[in-house]
Amino acid sequence: MKTVFKNLRYIDVKEERVIEDGLIIIEDGRIEYAGDAEKGQGADGEIIDLEGMTLLPGLVDGHIHSLFDASSDPFGSLAEDSASLITIKAVSFMEETVRNGIVAVRDMGGLDYLEFGLKESIDNGLIAGPEMQLAGKLITMTGGHGHFIGREVDSPAEARKAAREQLKAGVDFIKIMATGGVMTEGVEPGAPQLTEEEMAAAIAEAHKAGRKTASHAKGTDGIENAIRAGIDSIEHGVFLDDEAIELMLENEVYLVPTLAAVHCIVEEGVEAGIPEFAVKKSEAVMESHIRSFQMAREAGVKIAMGTDAGTPLNIHGNNLYEIELMVEYGMEPLEAIRAATVTGAEMLELDDKLGTLESGKAAHFVVIDGKPDQDIRDIYNVKQVYKDGRQVR
């Protein structure tokens, strides 16, 4: 049976325009028509009047950690909680994520592959949640950033084997740690970690298997090492310079800035129980992080929305905060929405079914009470979310 959604504002994110009198027709979980109401008149089926609300495609978050609980010390929780508790928490996190309009995510590293059962449960309809792409165990140097949940390596040969192990486990992409980070005590966020040769070995294995790659990369040298090694996306990109940006443009590398991660740590601070070392490091990098995002945008780097949800007080379900921050630091509202739809879907290679509302694509969309194309804060006013034509909110 067809369902006709009428009397709506339709955001055409591909063309970055708004159709004020729009109409959407869906059938069997897919879009039959999306566009001007006049051209779509006469369709049969159940009629749903959206009363002038705004409709945009389901959103894509290119960087989350589904098993991290967004407490003041998520790594502490992972160490203390049982596997069953970690998983049950993650079920609620993914339900809240999709209820707020995020229909697809990249999980950038879990714990002992527990997230694989989460993805399978969503795919089989046992629980509600976004479509998930998984990295499995992140690949890091011995003692490097995230070593307590990752696969430690110390040579190109070991990096190659680690990538093969993740591919054998069934990952969707490979994540590599090019630099230190905020949440690992005793490492410097800007310092290079895995070498270019080590990363190149892992990346080659991923690409041979038809998988994409992503690199946690904050410092300039590590960013450039990762790009020269063949990486597909840079996560965070805190200390970009002109050379790094030029390399990203030449190699068509995506940037996933994750502005919310540092913001939440700095805003809440040690008073909220966040480890002091993480707060101090976040305060030290925040200004450079914002400036790098602005430089990349001005240069035309492909930017996809990603939140790092699950990190300290960066709550699952509050993913839309990243979009607000992207606008606060220079993007136009439609530009930020595009980063969370079209660009995100392209980065995940899901643009054949996500990212835009077009005939034949999956009926994933969000109904907003307001005009986020004019005031981005309206994007929080989520009234309905549809995934595969079924209402999840």
mmCIF file of C-alpha atoms in Angstrom:
data_model
loop_
_atom_site.group_PDB
_atom_site.id
_atom_site.type_symbol
_atom_site.label_atom_id
_atom_site.label_comp_id
_atom_site.label_asym_id
_atom_site.label_seq_id
_atom_site.Cartn_x
_atom_site.Cartn_y
_atom_site.Cartn_z
ATOM 1 C CA MET A 1 0.000 0.000 0.000
ATOM 2 C CA LYS A 2 1.186 3.491 -0.839
ATOM 3 C CA THR A 3 1.499 6.263 1.710
ATOM 4 C CA VAL A 4 1.307 9.873 0.584
ATOM 5 C CA PHE A 5 2.841 12.583 2.764
ATOM 6 C CA LYS A 6 1.513 15.980 1.754
ATOM 7 C CA ASN A 7 1.600 19.609 2.850
ATOM 8 C CA LEU A 8 5.283 19.561 3.711
ATOM 9 C CA ARG A 9 8.461 21.537 3.162
ATOM 10 C CA TYR A 10 10.853 19.257 1.289
ATOM 11 C CA ILE A 11 14.604 19.851 1.610
ATOM 12 C CA ASP A 12 16.368 18.777 -1.565
ATOM 13 C CA VAL A 13 19.818 18.416 -0.019
ATOM 14 C CA LYS A 14 21.453 17.404 -3.266
ATOM 15 C CA GLU A 15 20.634 20.748 -4.847
ATOM 16 C CA GLU A 16 20.633 22.607 -1.500
ATOM 17 C CA ARG A 17 17.158 24.019 -2.070
ATOM 18 C CA VAL A 18 13.751 23.884 -0.388
ATOM 19 C CA ILE A 19 10.449 23.009 -2.040
ATOM 20 C CA GLU A 20 7.845 24.832 0.032
ATOM 21 C CA ASP A 21 4.855 22.800 -1.200
ATOM 22 C CA GLY A 22 6.212 19.284 -1.290
ATOM 23 C CA LEU A 23 4.884 15.747 -1.533
ATOM 24 C CA ILE A 24 6.429 12.329 -0.800
ATOM 25 C CA ILE A 25 5.007 8.986 -1.910
ATOM 26 C CA ILE A 26 6.359 5.732 -0.460
ATOM 27 C CA GLU A 27 5.521 2.100 -1.136
ATOM 28 C CA ASP A 28 7.055 -1.121 0.220
ATOM 29 C CA GLY A 29 9.676 0.795 2.158
ATOM 30 C CA ARG A 30 10.956 2.766 -0.808
ATOM 31 C CA ILE A 31 10.385 6.212 -2.242
ATOM 32 C CA GLU A 32 8.217 6.350 -5.334
ATOM 33 C CA TYR A 33 8.142 10.139 -5.665
ATOM 34 C CA ALA A 34 9.608 13.155 -3.833
ATOM 35 C CA GLY A 35 9.215 16.704 -4.992
ATOM 36 C CA ASP A 36 6.722 19.368 -5.902
ATOM 37 C CA ALA A 37 3.162 18.605 -4.791
ATOM 38 C CA GLU A 38 1.644 19.705 -8.073
ATOM 39 C CA LYS A 39 3.581 17.086 -10.041
ATOM 40 C CA GLY A 40 2.661 14.342 -7.599
ATOM 41 C CA GLN A 41 -1.054 15.000 -7.336
ATOM 42 C CA GLY A 42 -3.559 12.208 -7.819
ATOM 43 C CA ALA A 43 -1.622 9.462 -6.036
ATOM 44 C CA ASP A 44 -3.725 6.860 -4.270
ATOM 45 C CA GLY A 45 -3.016 5.537 -0.786
ATOM 46 C CA GLU A 46 -3.065 6.543 2.848
ATOM 47 C CA ILE A 47 -2.781 10.315 3.152
ATOM 48 C CA ILE A 48 -0.679 11.851 5.944
ATOM 49 C CA ASP A 49 -0.863 15.637 6.288
ATOM 50 C CA LEU A 50 2.368 17.000 7.772
ATOM 51 C CA GLU A 51 0.867 20.458 8.293
ATOM 52 C CA GLY A 52 3.774 22.435 6.879
ATOM 53 C CA MET A 53 6.550 20.600 8.708
ATOM 54 C CA THR A 54 9.958 20.136 7.093
ATOM 55 C CA LEU A 55 11.048 16.774 5.733
ATOM 56 C CA LEU A 56 14.686 15.866 5.146
ATOM 57 C CA PRO A 57 16.524 12.611 4.423
ATOM 58 C CA GLY A 58 17.533 10.292 7.250
ATOM 59 C CA LEU A 59 20.832 11.445 8.721
ATOM 60 C CA VAL A 60 24.217 9.725 8.706
ATOM 61 C CA ASP A 61 26.676 9.874 11.612
ATOM 62 C CA GLY A 62 30.084 8.885 10.287
ATOM 63 C CA HIS A 63 31.774 8.404 13.666
ATOM 64 C CA ILE A 64 30.276 6.837 16.795
ATOM 65 C CA HIS A 65 31.193 4.240 19.414
ATOM 66 C CA SER A 66 28.048 2.241 20.117
ATOM 67 C CA LEU A 67 29.476 0.462 23.169
ATOM 68 C CA PHE A 68 30.822 3.613 24.865
ATOM 69 C CA ASP A 69 28.274 4.838 27.406
ATOM 70 C CA ALA A 70 29.038 8.601 27.245
ATOM 71 C CA SER A 71 29.644 8.646 30.974
ATOM 72 C CA SER A 72 32.341 10.906 32.372
ATOM 73 C CA ASP A 73 34.784 7.994 31.903
ATOM 74 C CA PRO A 74 33.576 5.627 29.161
ATOM 75 C CA PHE A 75 36.777 3.575 29.125
ATOM 76 C CA GLY A 76 36.404 3.029 32.848
ATOM 77 C CA SER A 77 32.887 1.728 32.245
ATOM 78 C CA LEU A 78 34.100 -0.658 29.556
ATOM 79 C CA ALA A 79 36.692 -2.039 31.954
ATOM 80 C CA GLU A 80 34.259 -2.466 34.861
ATOM 81 C CA ASP A 81 30.971 -3.504 33.212
ATOM 82 C CA SER A 82 30.098 -7.049 32.191
ATOM 83 C CA ALA A 83 29.765 -7.888 28.506
ATOM 84 C CA SER A 84 26.009 -8.329 28.928
ATOM 85 C CA LEU A 85 25.573 -4.920 30.582
ATOM 86 C CA ILE A 86 27.682 -3.215 27.908
ATOM 87 C CA THR A 87 25.503 -4.785 25.208
ATOM 88 C CA ILE A 88 22.192 -3.961 26.881
ATOM 89 C CA LYS A 89 23.280 -0.351 27.301
ATOM 90 C CA ALA A 90 24.217 -0.241 23.616
ATOM 91 C CA VAL A 91 20.739 -1.436 22.613
ATOM 92 C CA SER A 92 19.219 1.606 24.293
ATOM 93 C CA PHE A 93 21.870 3.875 22.771
ATOM 94 C CA MET A 94 21.079 2.735 19.230
ATOM 95 C CA GLU A 95 17.324 2.994 19.809
ATOM 96 C CA GLU A 96 17.777 6.587 20.967
ATOM 97 C CA THR A 97 20.078 7.325 18.035
ATOM 98 C CA VAL A 98 17.585 6.262 15.360
ATOM 99 C CA ARG A 99 14.719 7.963 17.207
ATOM 100 C CA ASN A 100 16.547 11.237 16.688
ATOM 101 C CA GLY A 101 16.867 10.831 12.941
ATOM 102 C CA ILE A 102 20.207 9.028 12.514
ATOM 103 C CA VAL A 103 19.529 6.114 10.150
ATOM 104 C CA ALA A 104 23.125 5.017 9.462
ATOM 105 C CA VAL A 105 26.365 5.097 11.475
ATOM 106 C CA ARG A 106 29.987 4.023 11.339
ATOM 107 C CA ASP A 107 31.070 2.385 14.580
ATOM 108 C CA MET A 108 34.714 3.339 14.951
ATOM 109 C CA GLY A 109 35.783 0.656 17.407
ATOM 110 C CA GLY A 110 34.030 -1.484 19.973
ATOM 111 C CA LEU A 111 35.111 -4.156 22.424
ATOM 112 C CA ASP A 112 35.816 -7.785 21.558
ATOM 113 C CA TYR A 113 33.329 -7.631 18.663
ATOM 114 C CA LEU A 114 30.271 -7.233 20.945
ATOM 115 C CA GLU A 115 28.944 -4.641 18.510
ATOM 116 C CA PHE A 116 28.579 -7.327 15.834
ATOM 117 C CA GLY A 117 25.606 -8.806 17.687
ATOM 118 C CA LEU A 118 24.122 -5.340 17.983
ATOM 119 C CA LYS A 119 24.309 -4.821 14.228
ATOM 120 C CA GLU A 120 22.853 -8.258 13.531
ATOM 121 C CA SER A 121 19.944 -7.607 15.900
ATOM 122 C CA ILE A 122 19.135 -4.339 14.107
ATOM 123 C CA ASP A 123 19.430 -5.932 10.667
ATOM 124 C CA ASN A 124 17.079 -8.752 11.732
ATOM 125 C CA GLY A 125 14.510 -6.364 13.192
ATOM 126 C CA LEU A 126 14.955 -7.561 16.775
ATOM 127 C CA ILE A 127 15.707 -4.043 17.986
ATOM 128 C CA ALA A 128 15.407 -0.544 16.562
ATOM 129 C CA GLY A 129 18.548 1.205 15.451
ATOM 130 C CA PRO A 130 20.450 2.721 12.553
ATOM 131 C CA GLU A 131 22.183 0.759 9.843
ATOM 132 C CA MET A 132 25.676 0.072 11.167
ATOM 133 C CA GLN A 133 29.102 -0.231 9.586
ATOM 134 C CA LEU A 134 31.718 -1.717 11.912
ATOM 135 C CA ALA A 135 35.485 -1.363 12.240
ATOM 136 C CA GLY A 136 35.965 -4.124 14.779
ATOM 137 C CA LYS A 137 39.255 -3.705 16.615
ATOM 138 C CA LEU A 138 41.047 -0.477 15.772
ATOM 139 C CA ILE A 139 44.691 -0.937 14.769
ATOM 140 C CA THR A 140 47.182 0.947 16.938
ATOM 141 C CA MET A 141 50.808 0.792 17.974
ATOM 142 C CA THR A 142 51.761 -0.929 21.222
ATOM 143 C CA GLY A 143 50.654 1.433 23.986
ATOM 144 C CA GLY A 144 49.106 3.739 21.409
ATOM 145 C CA HIS A 145 45.819 5.602 21.508
ATOM 146 C CA GLY A 146 42.961 3.230 22.242
ATOM 147 C CA HIS A 147 45.284 0.268 22.853
ATOM 148 C CA PHE A 148 42.985 -1.157 25.553
ATOM 149 C CA ILE A 149 40.267 -1.888 22.983
ATOM 150 C CA GLY A 150 42.429 -2.272 19.897
ATOM 151 C CA ARG A 151 44.867 -4.579 18.132
ATOM 152 C CA GLU A 152 48.437 -3.498 18.869
ATOM 153 C CA VAL A 153 51.037 -3.747 16.092
ATOM 154 C CA ASP A 154 54.675 -2.713 15.668
ATOM 155 C CA SER A 155 55.611 -3.349 12.043
ATOM 156 C CA PRO A 156 54.096 -3.354 8.563
ATOM 157 C CA ALA A 157 53.837 -7.142 8.733
ATOM 158 C CA GLU A 158 51.922 -7.004 12.006
ATOM 159 C CA ALA A 159 49.670 -4.245 10.667
ATOM 160 C CA ARG A 160 48.913 -6.359 7.604
ATOM 161 C CA LYS A 161 48.016 -9.342 9.774
ATOM 162 C CA ALA A 162 45.852 -7.189 12.057
ATOM 163 C CA ALA A 163 43.907 -5.897 9.058
ATOM 164 C CA ARG A 164 43.440 -9.439 7.784
ATOM 165 C CA GLU A 165 42.131 -10.458 11.208
ATOM 166 C CA GLN A 166 39.518 -7.705 11.119
ATOM 167 C CA LEU A 167 38.492 -8.650 7.596
ATOM 168 C CA LYS A 168 38.158 -12.284 8.686
ATOM 169 C CA ALA A 169 35.915 -11.138 11.551
ATOM 170 C CA GLY A 170 33.640 -9.469 8.994
ATOM 171 C CA VAL A 171 34.303 -5.753 9.395
ATOM 172 C CA ASP A 172 32.910 -3.186 6.976
ATOM 173 C CA PHE A 173 36.013 -0.980 7.074
ATOM 174 C CA ILE A 174 39.396 -0.750 8.789
ATOM 175 C CA LYS A 175 40.260 1.908 11.373
ATOM 176 C CA ILE A 176 43.869 2.915 11.953
ATOM 177 C CA MET A 177 45.395 5.155 14.632
ATOM 178 C CA ALA A 178 47.801 7.643 13.075
ATOM 179 C CA THR A 179 48.320 9.792 16.186
ATOM 180 C CA GLY A 180 47.748 10.022 19.894
ATOM 181 C CA GLY A 181 44.449 11.170 21.326
ATOM 182 C CA VAL A 182 42.668 12.869 24.180
ATOM 183 C CA MET A 183 41.202 9.855 25.992
ATOM 184 C CA THR A 184 44.365 7.771 26.399
ATOM 185 C CA GLU A 185 46.456 8.858 29.368
ATOM 186 C CA GLY A 186 50.129 9.454 28.686
ATOM 187 C CA VAL A 187 49.934 9.999 24.922
ATOM 188 C CA GLU A 188 50.168 13.305 23.078
ATOM 189 C CA PRO A 189 47.228 14.049 20.711
ATOM 190 C CA GLY A 190 49.440 15.667 18.077
ATOM 191 C CA ALA A 191 52.204 13.065 18.073
ATOM 192 C CA PRO A 192 52.497 10.532 15.206
ATOM 193 C CA GLN A 193 52.049 6.907 16.220
ATOM 194 C CA LEU A 194 51.699 4.259 13.490
ATOM 195 C CA THR A 195 54.187 4.918 10.710
ATOM 196 C CA GLU A 196 53.258 5.567 7.106
ATOM 197 C CA GLU A 197 54.588 2.128 6.159
ATOM 198 C CA GLU A 198 52.567 0.382 8.871
ATOM 199 C CA MET A 199 49.393 2.161 7.834
ATOM 200 C CA ALA A 200 50.015 1.510 4.141
ATOM 201 C CA ALA A 201 50.218 -2.231 4.793
ATOM 202 C CA ALA A 202 46.858 -2.305 6.597
ATOM 203 C CA ILE A 203 45.224 -0.022 4.042
ATOM 204 C CA ALA A 204 46.416 -2.182 1.150
ATOM 205 C CA GLU A 205 44.779 -5.238 2.732
ATOM 206 C CA ALA A 206 41.508 -3.361 3.218
ATOM 207 C CA HIS A 207 41.460 -2.047 -0.334
ATOM 208 C CA LYS A 208 42.252 -5.471 -1.789
ATOM 209 C CA ALA A 209 39.149 -6.729 -0.013
ATOM 210 C CA GLY A 210 37.039 -3.841 -1.293
ATOM 211 C CA ARG A 211 36.826 -2.146 2.111
ATOM 212 C CA LYS A 212 37.313 1.518 2.954
ATOM 213 C CA THR A 213 39.631 2.840 5.656
ATOM 214 C CA ALA A 214 39.526 5.575 8.273
ATOM 215 C CA SER A 215 42.212 7.046 10.484
ATOM 216 C CA HIS A 216 42.060 8.702 13.862
ATOM 217 C CA ALA A 217 44.462 11.534 13.063
ATOM 218 C CA LYS A 218 44.951 14.734 15.045
ATOM 219 C CA GLY A 219 48.530 15.915 14.515
ATOM 220 C CA THR A 220 49.744 17.300 11.195
ATOM 221 C CA ASP A 221 52.487 14.723 10.577
ATOM 222 C CA GLY A 222 50.176 11.817 11.371
ATOM 223 C CA ILE A 223 47.444 13.199 9.132
ATOM 224 C CA GLU A 224 49.851 13.521 6.219
ATOM 225 C CA ASN A 225 51.307 10.058 6.870
ATOM 226 C CA ALA A 226 47.809 8.561 6.736
ATOM 227 C CA ILE A 227 46.912 10.345 3.509
ATOM 228 C CA ARG A 228 50.140 9.302 1.793
ATOM 229 C CA ALA A 229 49.470 5.752 2.974
ATOM 230 C CA GLY A 230 46.149 5.777 1.092
ATOM 231 C CA ILE A 231 43.533 6.474 3.776
ATOM 232 C CA ASP A 232 39.937 7.242 2.761
ATOM 233 C CA SER A 233 38.859 9.470 5.657
ATOM 234 C CA ILE A 234 40.549 11.518 8.355
ATOM 235 C CA GLU A 235 38.795 11.514 11.717
ATOM 236 C CA HIS A 236 39.118 14.671 13.852
ATOM 237 C CA GLY A 237 41.817 16.460 11.813
ATOM 238 C CA VAL A 238 42.708 18.767 14.685
ATOM 239 C CA PHE A 239 45.996 20.203 13.389
ATOM 240 C CA LEU A 240 45.508 20.635 9.651
ATOM 241 C CA ASP A 241 47.826 22.842 7.631
ATOM 242 C CA ASP A 242 47.837 23.921 3.986
ATOM 243 C CA GLU A 243 49.884 20.912 2.885
ATOM 244 C CA ALA A 244 47.579 18.441 4.641
ATOM 245 C CA ILE A 245 44.523 20.090 3.125
ATOM 246 C CA GLU A 246 46.081 20.018 -0.335
ATOM 247 C CA LEU A 247 46.802 16.301 0.090
ATOM 248 C CA MET A 248 43.191 15.708 1.127
ATOM 249 C CA LEU A 249 41.915 17.528 -1.944
ATOM 250 C CA GLU A 250 44.311 15.717 -4.303
ATOM 251 C CA ASN A 251 43.378 12.305 -2.908
ATOM 252 C CA GLU A 252 39.660 13.017 -2.347
ATOM 253 C CA VAL A 253 39.942 12.204 1.343
ATOM 254 C CA TYR A 254 36.951 12.955 3.576
ATOM 255 C CA LEU A 255 37.198 14.878 6.844
ATOM 256 C CA VAL A 256 34.993 13.844 9.762
ATOM 257 C CA PRO A 257 35.672 16.639 12.278
ATOM 258 C CA THR A 258 33.778 15.376 15.386
ATOM 259 C CA LEU A 259 33.601 18.848 16.907
ATOM 260 C CA ALA A 260 31.169 17.700 19.593
ATOM 261 C CA ALA A 261 33.661 15.345 21.239
ATOM 262 C CA VAL A 262 36.079 18.024 22.392
ATOM 263 C CA HIS A 263 33.275 20.502 23.086
ATOM 264 C CA CYS A 264 31.488 18.179 25.486
ATOM 265 C CA ILE A 265 34.681 17.497 27.426
ATOM 266 C CA VAL A 266 35.605 21.178 27.686
ATOM 267 C CA GLU A 267 32.062 22.309 28.512
ATOM 268 C CA GLU A 268 31.559 19.762 31.302
ATOM 269 C CA GLY A 269 35.120 19.577 32.659
ATOM 270 C CA VAL A 270 36.550 17.808 35.666
ATOM 271 C CA GLU A 271 33.563 18.957 37.732
ATOM 272 C CA ALA A 272 31.486 16.402 35.832
ATOM 273 C CA GLY A 273 33.960 13.635 36.637
ATOM 274 C CA ILE A 274 35.845 13.624 33.332
ATOM 275 C CA PRO A 275 39.503 12.605 33.899
ATOM 276 C CA GLU A 276 41.690 15.662 34.339
ATOM 277 C CA PHE A 277 44.184 14.559 31.682
ATOM 278 C CA ALA A 278 41.387 14.403 29.077
ATOM 279 C CA VAL A 279 40.074 17.853 29.997
ATOM 280 C CA LYS A 280 43.510 19.455 29.823
ATOM 281 C CA LYS A 281 44.288 17.901 26.445
ATOM 282 C CA SER A 282 40.883 18.903 25.059
ATOM 283 C CA GLU A 283 41.332 22.485 26.206
ATOM 284 C CA ALA A 284 44.734 22.557 24.533
ATOM 285 C CA VAL A 285 43.459 21.396 21.118
ATOM 286 C CA MET A 286 39.998 22.980 20.899
ATOM 287 C CA GLU A 287 41.036 26.238 19.207
ATOM 288 C CA SER A 288 43.129 24.422 16.594
ATOM 289 C CA HIS A 289 40.296 21.944 16.018
ATOM 290 C CA ILE A 290 37.852 24.710 15.130
ATOM 291 C CA ARG A 291 40.377 26.512 12.944
ATOM 292 C CA SER A 292 41.211 23.311 11.049
ATOM 293 C CA PHE A 293 37.525 22.654 10.383
ATOM 294 C CA GLN A 294 37.148 26.185 9.009
ATOM 295 C CA MET A 295 40.239 25.888 6.832
ATOM 296 C CA ALA A 296 39.062 22.571 5.373
ATOM 297 C CA ARG A 297 35.617 23.951 4.628
ATOM 298 C CA GLU A 298 36.979 27.054 2.922
ATOM 299 C CA ALA A 299 39.315 24.916 0.794
ATOM 300 C CA GLY A 300 36.516 22.616 -0.365
ATOM 301 C CA VAL A 301 37.480 19.412 1.458
ATOM 302 C CA LYS A 302 34.622 16.892 1.549
ATOM 303 C CA ILE A 303 33.259 17.093 5.093
ATOM 304 C CA ALA A 304 30.953 14.447 6.544
ATOM 305 C CA MET A 305 29.158 14.745 9.867
ATOM 306 C CA GLY A 306 30.442 12.596 12.716
ATOM 307 C CA THR A 307 29.967 13.042 16.441
ATOM 308 C CA ASP A 308 32.218 10.563 18.281
ATOM 309 C CA ALA A 309 29.077 9.802 20.311
ATOM 310 C CA GLY A 310 29.834 7.717 23.361
ATOM 311 C CA THR A 311 32.860 9.754 24.431
ATOM 312 C CA PRO A 312 32.556 11.712 27.719
ATOM 313 C CA LEU A 313 29.075 13.243 28.033
ATOM 314 C CA ASN A 314 28.731 13.137 24.229
ATOM 315 C CA ILE A 315 25.397 11.379 24.499
ATOM 316 C CA HIS A 316 23.923 8.909 22.022
ATOM 317 C CA GLY A 317 20.765 10.524 20.666
ATOM 318 C CA ASN A 318 22.226 14.026 20.929
ATOM 319 C CA ASN A 319 24.016 13.567 17.602
ATOM 320 C CA LEU A 320 22.337 16.657 16.167
ATOM 321 C CA TYR A 321 24.562 18.854 18.334
ATOM 322 C CA GLU A 322 27.363 18.267 15.829
ATOM 323 C CA ILE A 323 25.264 19.845 13.085
ATOM 324 C CA GLU A 324 24.628 22.906 15.251
ATOM 325 C CA LEU A 325 28.371 23.245 15.906
ATOM 326 C CA MET A 326 29.188 22.956 12.203
ATOM 327 C CA VAL A 327 26.907 25.920 11.569
ATOM 328 C CA GLU A 328 28.260 27.844 14.559
ATOM 329 C CA TYR A 329 31.745 27.561 13.082
ATOM 330 C CA GLY A 330 30.967 28.622 9.545
ATOM 331 C CA MET A 331 28.719 26.312 7.553
ATOM 332 C CA GLU A 332 25.383 27.449 6.211
ATOM 333 C CA PRO A 333 22.463 25.381 7.573
ATOM 334 C CA LEU A 334 21.830 23.572 4.281
ATOM 335 C CA GLU A 335 25.555 22.920 3.931
ATOM 336 C CA ALA A 336 25.670 21.248 7.352
ATOM 337 C CA ILE A 337 22.555 19.203 6.588
ATOM 338 C CA ARG A 338 24.208 18.098 3.360
ATOM 339 C CA ALA A 339 27.268 16.959 5.347
ATOM 340 C CA ALA A 340 24.941 14.786 7.445
ATOM 341 C CA THR A 341 23.063 13.348 4.475
ATOM 342 C CA VAL A 342 24.544 13.374 0.965
ATOM 343 C CA THR A 343 28.229 13.488 1.940
ATOM 344 C CA GLY A 344 27.863 10.999 4.781
ATOM 345 C CA ALA A 345 26.039 8.524 2.557
ATOM 346 C CA GLU A 346 28.715 8.859 -0.126
ATOM 347 C CA MET A 347 31.502 8.273 2.388
ATOM 348 C CA LEU A 348 29.807 5.092 3.619
ATOM 349 C CA GLU A 349 29.127 4.083 -0.006
ATOM 350 C CA LEU A 350 25.414 3.930 0.808
ATOM 351 C CA ASP A 351 24.395 6.720 -1.556
ATOM 352 C CA ASP A 352 22.511 4.243 -3.742
ATOM 353 C CA LYS A 353 19.837 4.119 -1.029
ATOM 354 C CA LEU A 354 20.543 6.919 1.480
ATOM 355 C CA GLY A 355 21.395 10.596 1.598
ATOM 356 C CA THR A 356 18.673 11.989 -0.651
ATOM 357 C CA LEU A 357 14.955 11.537 -1.143
ATOM 358 C CA GLU A 358 14.746 10.187 -4.669
ATOM 359 C CA SER A 359 12.674 7.609 -6.479
ATOM 360 C CA GLY A 360 13.898 4.092 -5.735
ATOM 361 C CA LYS A 361 15.829 4.933 -2.578
ATOM 362 C CA ALA A 362 14.985 3.656 0.894
ATOM 363 C CA ALA A 363 12.205 5.558 2.661
ATOM 364 C CA HIS A 364 14.427 6.914 5.429
ATOM 365 C CA PHE A 365 13.399 10.426 6.427
ATOM 366 C CA VAL A 366 12.957 12.832 9.322
ATOM 367 C CA VAL A 367 10.011 15.157 9.996
ATOM 368 C CA ILE A 368 10.997 18.425 11.693
ATOM 369 C CA ASP A 369 8.663 20.958 13.276
ATOM 370 C CA GLY A 370 10.376 24.097 12.041
ATOM 371 C CA LYS A 371 12.732 25.330 9.346
ATOM 372 C CA PRO A 372 16.254 24.029 10.012
ATOM 373 C CA ASP A 373 17.374 25.437 6.672
ATOM 374 C CA GLN A 374 16.792 28.880 8.199
ATOM 375 C CA ASP A 375 17.494 28.261 11.891
ATOM 376 C CA ILE A 376 19.614 25.164 12.451
ATOM 377 C CA ARG A 377 18.413 24.871 16.049
ATOM 378 C CA ASP A 378 15.043 23.776 14.678
ATOM 379 C CA ILE A 379 16.699 20.483 13.742
ATOM 380 C CA TYR A 380 16.218 19.359 17.346
ATOM 381 C CA ASN A 381 12.423 19.472 16.886
ATOM 382 C CA VAL A 382 12.190 15.908 15.567
ATOM 383 C CA LYS A 383 8.549 14.814 15.432
ATOM 384 C CA GLN A 384 8.706 11.663 13.310
ATOM 385 C CA VAL A 385 11.419 9.378 11.963
ATOM 386 C CA TYR A 386 10.856 6.773 9.245
ATOM 387 C CA LYS A 387 13.239 3.974 8.376
ATOM 388 C CA ASP A 388 12.370 1.743 5.424
ATOM 389 C CA GLY A 389 8.942 3.374 5.427
ATOM 390 C CA ARG A 390 8.195 2.344 9.019
ATOM 391 C CA GLN A 391 7.779 4.931 11.727
ATOM 392 C CA VAL A 392 10.355 4.556 14.514
ATOM 393 C CA ARG A 393 9.394 7.779 16.264
#
